[in-house]
């Protein structure tokens, strides 16, 4: 399908621009160590991508970046006017160049001289790896932002302008938050000597005033009206993997079964979809997929069960599906509650029966027009893996503990709370303008 192909193109582009890191020299300029740092998050209306904002260069300039939860690093467009007095290209002879998969030196210069650390040679700028100064707001007492903290020698990839194609208008690159030494949370954690933990709370609205947040350094996570989300998380282990010809990597969790409205979705336990322990293979979490993707063998009984329970439990009538969705309903028969549309609740049963990811109406339904609402899950084809996409992640706090390889999640937040209700303060809000 077209939407899946465009996001695959973006993911492939991420792998092509490989970078290195100079973490051992990165230090905060502030004399005091912050509790953590926070990055604002917005949702782009046209692409449904999630954007974060960070000040970079000397003098500092705010730039918007697409969030890639599985990304290994941050890269920005260096071909179109990247000017900074603190920018430096990393040397191929430095130890950092050997830390990244795919980093290379290319042909030795003639006559011998400085040889930059590069990525794949078919990039127009040959994927030069560099470092520069960045500045992010600090995070105080789990509730508000404090003074900005500068980090020197933050490593990033100097990407090609052509890689911005398919990204939200005005962005300068992609910020990687994967479980790697060179990802944004790993670099900030080491530089600022804060825990290797980050939490993501994506906004559900594309309104400019609706901003979620990414917290690096651990919780608590206090939002208005006085709710601390860190006290209500369910935990499951995650693991990382490199699969396929493009070395796809990221966060993977175990999903044992799915039930809808109390009924277990019937699925064939074949070797294609399930592993030897009975878990669905390679269930990943993605901010680049706008909706959760299911393999066809799971998707067909999934939507059939949802349609059945919607009719029998709530008398909701189905209508002709609207692309890319396979199950749509008459909106006039759907009531609203504190967790969104009153529809059958979807439960993903994870590594144990007690670890259940609950998806209520605000995360399961998509309003396509005034008359039709659709189930926000898509068919990825027979060879697809289960990918939990952005719509199912919104207004749901996810905490990734990189040291313990543990994922904490809140499931769908009730309507009196939302990811846009954190008090980000003027420092963070100014970064988005």
XYZ file of C-alpha atoms in Angstrom:
433
model
C 0.000 0.000 0.000
C 1.139 3.580 -0.748
C 1.399 4.830 2.849
C 3.505 1.835 3.899
C 5.813 2.312 0.896
C 6.472 5.973 1.676
C 7.382 5.203 5.256
C 9.623 2.327 4.105
C 11.421 4.831 1.872
C 12.042 7.089 4.858
C 13.320 4.186 6.968
C 15.677 3.085 4.184
C 17.015 6.628 3.909
C 17.808 6.561 7.598
C 20.025 3.529 7.191
C 21.899 5.020 4.260
C 23.172 8.071 6.198
C 25.361 6.517 8.910
C 27.130 8.530 11.567
C 29.693 8.347 14.315
C 29.895 9.806 17.793
C 32.288 11.561 20.115
C 30.474 10.799 23.344
C 33.411 10.729 25.720
C 34.095 14.433 25.193
C 30.465 15.612 25.357
C 29.808 17.595 28.527
C 27.082 20.013 29.629
C 28.157 23.640 29.908
C 26.042 24.045 33.033
C 27.873 23.419 36.298
C 24.855 21.661 37.811
C 23.506 18.360 36.580
C 19.826 18.559 35.512
C 17.237 15.976 36.493
C 16.637 15.505 32.791
C 15.794 17.339 29.585
C 12.571 17.667 27.633
C 11.852 18.082 23.924
C 8.489 19.343 22.612
C 6.585 17.208 20.091
C 4.012 18.228 17.483
C 2.048 16.292 14.855
C 2.157 17.343 11.210
C -1.288 17.423 9.596
C -0.268 16.568 6.043
C 2.153 13.675 6.677
C 0.955 12.536 10.153
C 4.626 12.523 11.173
C 5.713 13.557 14.666
C 8.212 16.392 14.947
C 10.553 17.459 17.697
C 12.630 20.588 18.014
C 16.239 21.196 19.037
C 18.573 24.175 18.894
C 21.836 23.457 17.118
C 24.911 25.292 15.738
C 26.806 28.370 16.937
C 25.007 30.712 17.099
C 22.099 28.475 18.126
C 19.299 27.992 15.598
C 16.085 26.067 16.267
C 15.388 23.217 13.834
C 12.505 20.801 13.440
C 13.196 17.081 13.031
C 10.993 14.081 12.246
C 11.012 11.571 15.112
C 12.135 8.059 14.222
C 11.762 5.885 17.310
C 13.927 3.170 15.753
C 16.565 5.524 14.365
C 20.215 5.086 15.235
C 21.199 8.740 15.082
C 20.251 12.285 14.208
C 20.928 13.629 10.746
C 20.310 17.050 9.268
C 20.521 18.610 5.845
C 24.041 20.021 5.535
C 23.878 20.855 1.835
C 21.512 23.784 2.169
C 23.135 26.515 4.236
C 24.489 24.673 7.285
C 26.830 27.270 8.835
C 28.206 26.992 12.371
C 31.448 28.062 13.990
C 31.405 25.026 16.311
C 30.798 22.416 13.606
C 33.603 19.937 12.978
C 33.917 16.925 10.701
C 34.927 13.692 12.402
C 38.162 12.044 11.340
C 38.239 8.596 9.812
C 41.258 7.781 11.967
C 39.364 8.562 15.180
C 38.047 5.681 17.271
C 34.496 7.032 16.934
C 34.407 6.228 13.226
C 34.703 2.531 13.988
C 31.769 2.520 16.397
C 29.083 2.777 13.717
C 27.960 0.052 11.370
C 28.561 1.065 7.783
C 30.962 3.901 8.543
C 33.840 3.956 6.092
C 36.872 5.943 5.086
C 36.732 5.640 1.336
C 39.865 6.029 -0.729
C 42.900 7.575 1.001
C 43.443 11.210 -0.042
C 46.300 12.058 -2.388
C 48.490 13.630 -1.143
C 47.934 12.186 2.367
C 45.955 14.455 4.675
C 42.769 14.691 6.729
C 40.330 11.913 5.848
C 36.738 12.400 7.037
C 34.563 9.641 8.406
C 31.873 8.972 5.811
C 28.781 6.955 5.046
C 27.816 5.414 1.737
C 29.603 7.027 -1.195
C 26.497 7.406 -3.378
C 25.205 10.221 -1.149
C 25.798 13.558 -2.829
C 27.845 14.702 0.169
C 29.101 11.177 0.878
C 27.518 11.060 4.325
C 30.068 13.087 6.291
C 29.891 12.589 10.068
C 30.192 15.714 12.175
C 29.647 17.139 15.656
C 28.251 20.436 16.865
C 26.688 22.153 19.879
C 23.024 21.567 20.746
C 20.837 23.142 23.422
C 17.747 21.637 25.080
C 15.497 22.703 27.988
C 16.128 21.034 31.342
C 13.363 19.225 33.206
C 12.578 20.143 36.834
C 10.635 18.124 39.435
C 8.764 16.145 36.829
C 6.475 19.011 35.973
C 8.063 22.079 34.355
C 11.016 23.088 32.214
C 14.083 24.830 33.583
C 17.072 26.615 32.003
C 18.432 25.408 28.694
C 21.424 23.062 28.845
C 24.080 23.072 26.113
C 25.890 19.921 25.002
C 29.078 20.242 22.992
C 30.308 17.688 20.460
C 26.842 16.263 19.802
C 27.322 13.899 16.879
C 25.058 13.865 13.851
C 25.075 12.906 10.198
C 25.398 15.536 7.501
C 22.694 14.311 5.154
C 21.682 15.186 1.638
C 18.897 17.672 0.880
C 17.287 15.008 -1.299
C 16.561 12.943 1.808
C 14.068 15.560 2.971
C 11.705 14.383 0.259
C 8.640 12.796 1.837
C 9.202 14.490 5.190
C 7.032 17.200 6.714
C 7.408 20.664 5.225
C 10.150 22.753 6.821
C 11.958 19.992 8.715
C 15.748 19.848 8.622
C 16.249 16.098 9.139
C 15.407 13.141 11.361
C 16.059 12.533 15.056
C 16.779 8.895 15.956
C 15.674 7.571 19.353
C 16.683 3.932 18.935
C 18.605 1.773 21.431
C 22.030 2.779 20.177
C 25.031 4.680 21.562
C 24.618 7.400 18.961
C 20.876 8.014 19.305
C 19.552 11.282 20.705
C 18.635 9.933 24.192
C 21.889 7.979 24.522
C 24.040 10.981 23.662
C 22.127 13.343 25.963
C 22.151 10.825 28.821
C 25.893 10.304 28.658
C 26.752 13.956 28.126
C 24.582 15.168 31.008
C 25.241 12.128 33.240
C 21.550 11.333 33.643
C 19.843 7.897 33.517
C 19.565 6.170 30.128
C 15.797 6.437 30.188
C 13.472 8.406 27.954
C 9.701 8.731 27.824
C 7.569 9.697 24.857
C 4.058 11.151 24.963
C 2.762 11.901 21.457
C -0.030 14.447 20.913
C -3.235 13.347 19.199
C -4.045 16.723 17.655
C -2.362 18.528 14.771
C -3.256 21.919 16.233
C -0.186 24.094 16.788
C -1.169 24.611 20.431
C -1.221 20.838 21.080
C 2.284 19.739 22.027
C 3.419 16.430 23.465
C 6.835 15.792 24.973
C 9.872 13.534 25.060
C 11.627 13.367 28.431
C 15.229 12.158 28.702
C 16.543 11.142 32.121
C 13.552 9.417 33.717
C 10.409 10.480 35.596
C 8.254 11.433 37.372
C 5.989 12.746 34.587
C 3.468 15.193 36.011
C 0.772 16.701 33.847
C -2.181 18.945 34.560
C -4.319 18.471 36.617
C -1.700 16.997 38.988
C -1.474 13.495 37.471
C 1.862 11.636 37.706
C 1.875 9.081 34.910
C 4.976 7.286 36.229
C 2.869 5.706 38.984
C 0.510 3.883 36.629
C 2.790 2.203 34.084
C 2.726 -1.458 33.093
C 6.096 -2.949 32.149
C 7.233 -5.430 29.528
C 10.734 -6.270 28.269
C 11.874 -5.077 24.875
C 14.629 -6.408 22.687
C 16.498 -5.089 19.667
C 17.078 -6.838 16.397
C 18.702 -6.479 13.000
C 16.589 -8.166 10.344
C 16.337 -8.193 6.600
C 18.634 -6.795 3.915
C 18.292 -3.209 5.178
C 19.218 -4.040 8.800
C 15.940 -2.795 10.256
C 16.329 -2.190 13.972
C 14.397 -0.739 16.875
C 12.236 -1.773 19.826
C 10.508 -5.153 19.745
C 8.048 -6.609 22.245
C 6.287 -9.940 22.650
C 2.574 -10.157 21.794
C 0.960 -13.437 22.757
C -2.637 -12.798 21.722
C -5.233 -10.136 20.933
C -8.743 -9.920 22.313
C -11.535 -7.542 21.360
C -14.479 -6.844 23.626
C -13.543 -9.881 25.703
C -13.301 -12.246 22.714
C -9.942 -13.693 21.677
C -9.134 -13.045 18.023
C -8.767 -16.447 16.308
C -5.394 -16.733 14.610
C -3.625 -19.590 12.876
C -0.381 -20.410 14.715
C 1.765 -20.861 11.626
C 5.531 -20.484 11.394
C 5.206 -17.319 9.329
C 3.359 -15.276 11.959
C 4.344 -16.937 15.250
C 7.620 -18.075 16.758
C 8.313 -21.393 18.512
C 7.177 -19.932 21.880
C 3.802 -18.855 20.537
C 4.508 -15.107 20.293
C 3.879 -13.038 17.189
C 7.175 -12.495 15.391
C 8.980 -9.164 15.474
C 6.278 -6.941 16.956
C 7.782 -3.474 16.724
C 6.831 0.051 17.727
C 7.050 2.772 15.085
C 6.524 6.526 14.928
C 6.857 6.465 11.133
C 3.844 4.223 10.501
C 0.716 6.344 11.101
C -1.418 3.298 11.990
C -0.819 -0.175 13.371
C 0.012 -2.722 10.663
C -1.100 -6.366 10.937
C -0.220 -9.319 8.709
C -3.164 -10.404 6.542
C -3.546 -13.683 8.429
C -4.200 -11.675 11.594
C -5.900 -8.628 10.100
C -8.840 -10.486 8.565
C -10.025 -12.201 11.794
C -9.123 -9.014 13.696
C -11.537 -6.772 11.789
C -14.182 -9.513 11.632
C -14.122 -9.819 15.427
C -14.262 -6.030 15.872
C -17.218 -5.674 13.484
C -19.028 -8.503 15.291
C -18.497 -7.052 18.779
C -19.326 -3.502 17.639
C -22.692 -4.710 16.355
C -23.639 -7.101 19.169
C -22.363 -5.000 22.089
C -23.028 -1.432 20.886
C -25.342 -1.750 17.864
C -22.853 0.053 15.642
C -23.422 -0.546 11.933
C -20.548 -1.058 9.535
C -20.321 0.816 6.223
C -18.156 0.572 3.118
C -14.459 0.763 4.076
C -12.420 3.850 3.245
C -8.817 3.331 2.076
C -6.473 2.472 3.761
C -8.806 0.992 6.392
C -10.629 -2.310 6.187
C -13.443 -1.685 8.676
C -15.544 1.493 8.879
C -18.709 2.445 10.735
C -21.637 4.855 10.792
C -20.518 7.652 13.137
C -24.084 8.493 14.120
C -24.246 5.271 16.115
C -21.028 5.908 18.063
C -21.169 7.665 21.435
C -18.239 9.505 23.014
C -16.839 8.740 26.465
C -13.853 9.841 28.581
C -11.661 7.464 26.542
C -12.984 8.458 23.123
C -15.461 6.539 20.964
C -17.549 3.929 22.796
C -16.423 0.879 20.839
C -15.070 -2.573 21.739
C -11.833 -2.328 23.716
C -8.784 -3.957 22.106
C -6.256 -5.716 24.330
C -2.783 -6.826 23.282
C -1.671 -9.531 25.719
C 2.103 -9.289 26.014
C 4.779 -11.444 27.693
C 2.429 -12.450 30.541
C -1.346 -12.442 30.985
C -0.950 -9.542 33.439
C 0.876 -7.325 30.950
C -1.929 -6.008 28.749
C -1.745 -3.039 26.376
C -5.289 -1.648 26.299
C -6.456 0.339 23.271
C -9.679 2.284 23.824
C -11.720 4.259 21.310
C -9.527 7.361 21.140
C -6.625 5.171 19.984
C -8.554 2.674 17.875
C -10.930 4.844 15.833
C -10.184 7.416 13.129
C -12.818 9.916 12.058
C -12.503 10.184 8.267
C -15.471 12.528 7.801
C -18.605 13.672 9.637
C -20.462 10.466 8.807
C -17.815 7.740 8.878
C -15.314 6.525 11.482
C -12.864 3.718 10.743
C -10.849 1.227 12.742
C -7.317 2.671 12.611
C -5.473 -0.551 11.731
C -4.250 -1.539 8.267
C -3.484 -4.739 6.362
C 0.242 -5.031 5.654
C 0.048 -8.179 3.529
C 0.935 -11.794 4.223
C 4.621 -11.162 4.917
C 4.138 -8.149 7.205
C 4.993 -8.126 10.896
C 2.875 -6.523 13.580
C 3.916 -2.865 13.848
C 2.258 -0.700 16.492
C 1.873 2.651 14.744
C 1.551 6.280 15.731
C -2.225 6.558 16.170
C -2.144 3.809 18.787
C 0.772 5.548 20.579
C -0.878 8.954 20.969
C -1.906 10.125 24.449
C -0.122 7.075 25.838
C 3.071 7.547 27.850
C 5.823 5.132 26.777
C 8.968 4.920 28.921
C 12.025 3.208 27.422
C 14.683 2.155 29.934
C 17.699 1.574 27.712
C 19.806 0.148 30.542
C 17.237 -2.422 31.689
C 15.657 -2.977 28.251
C 12.250 -2.384 29.750
C 9.214 -0.625 28.272
C 6.663 1.014 30.532
C 3.326 2.045 29.027
C 0.196 3.728 30.348
C -2.274 2.506 27.683
C -4.945 4.983 26.504
C -5.064 8.017 28.781
C -8.493 9.135 30.016
C -9.798 12.323 28.461
C -9.150 14.513 31.503
C -5.449 13.947 30.817
C -3.536 14.169 27.553
C 0.031 14.383 26.305
C -0.581 18.066 25.524
C -1.197 18.834 29.223
C 2.438 18.820 30.331
C 3.680 22.248 31.413
C 6.480 22.628 28.888
C 7.089 26.298 29.664
C 8.359 29.108 27.458
C 11.778 27.551 26.718
C 10.280 24.523 25.000
C 7.424 26.353 23.337
C 9.788 28.932 21.852
C 11.750 26.144 20.169
C 8.743 25.246 18.011
C 8.270 28.713 16.588
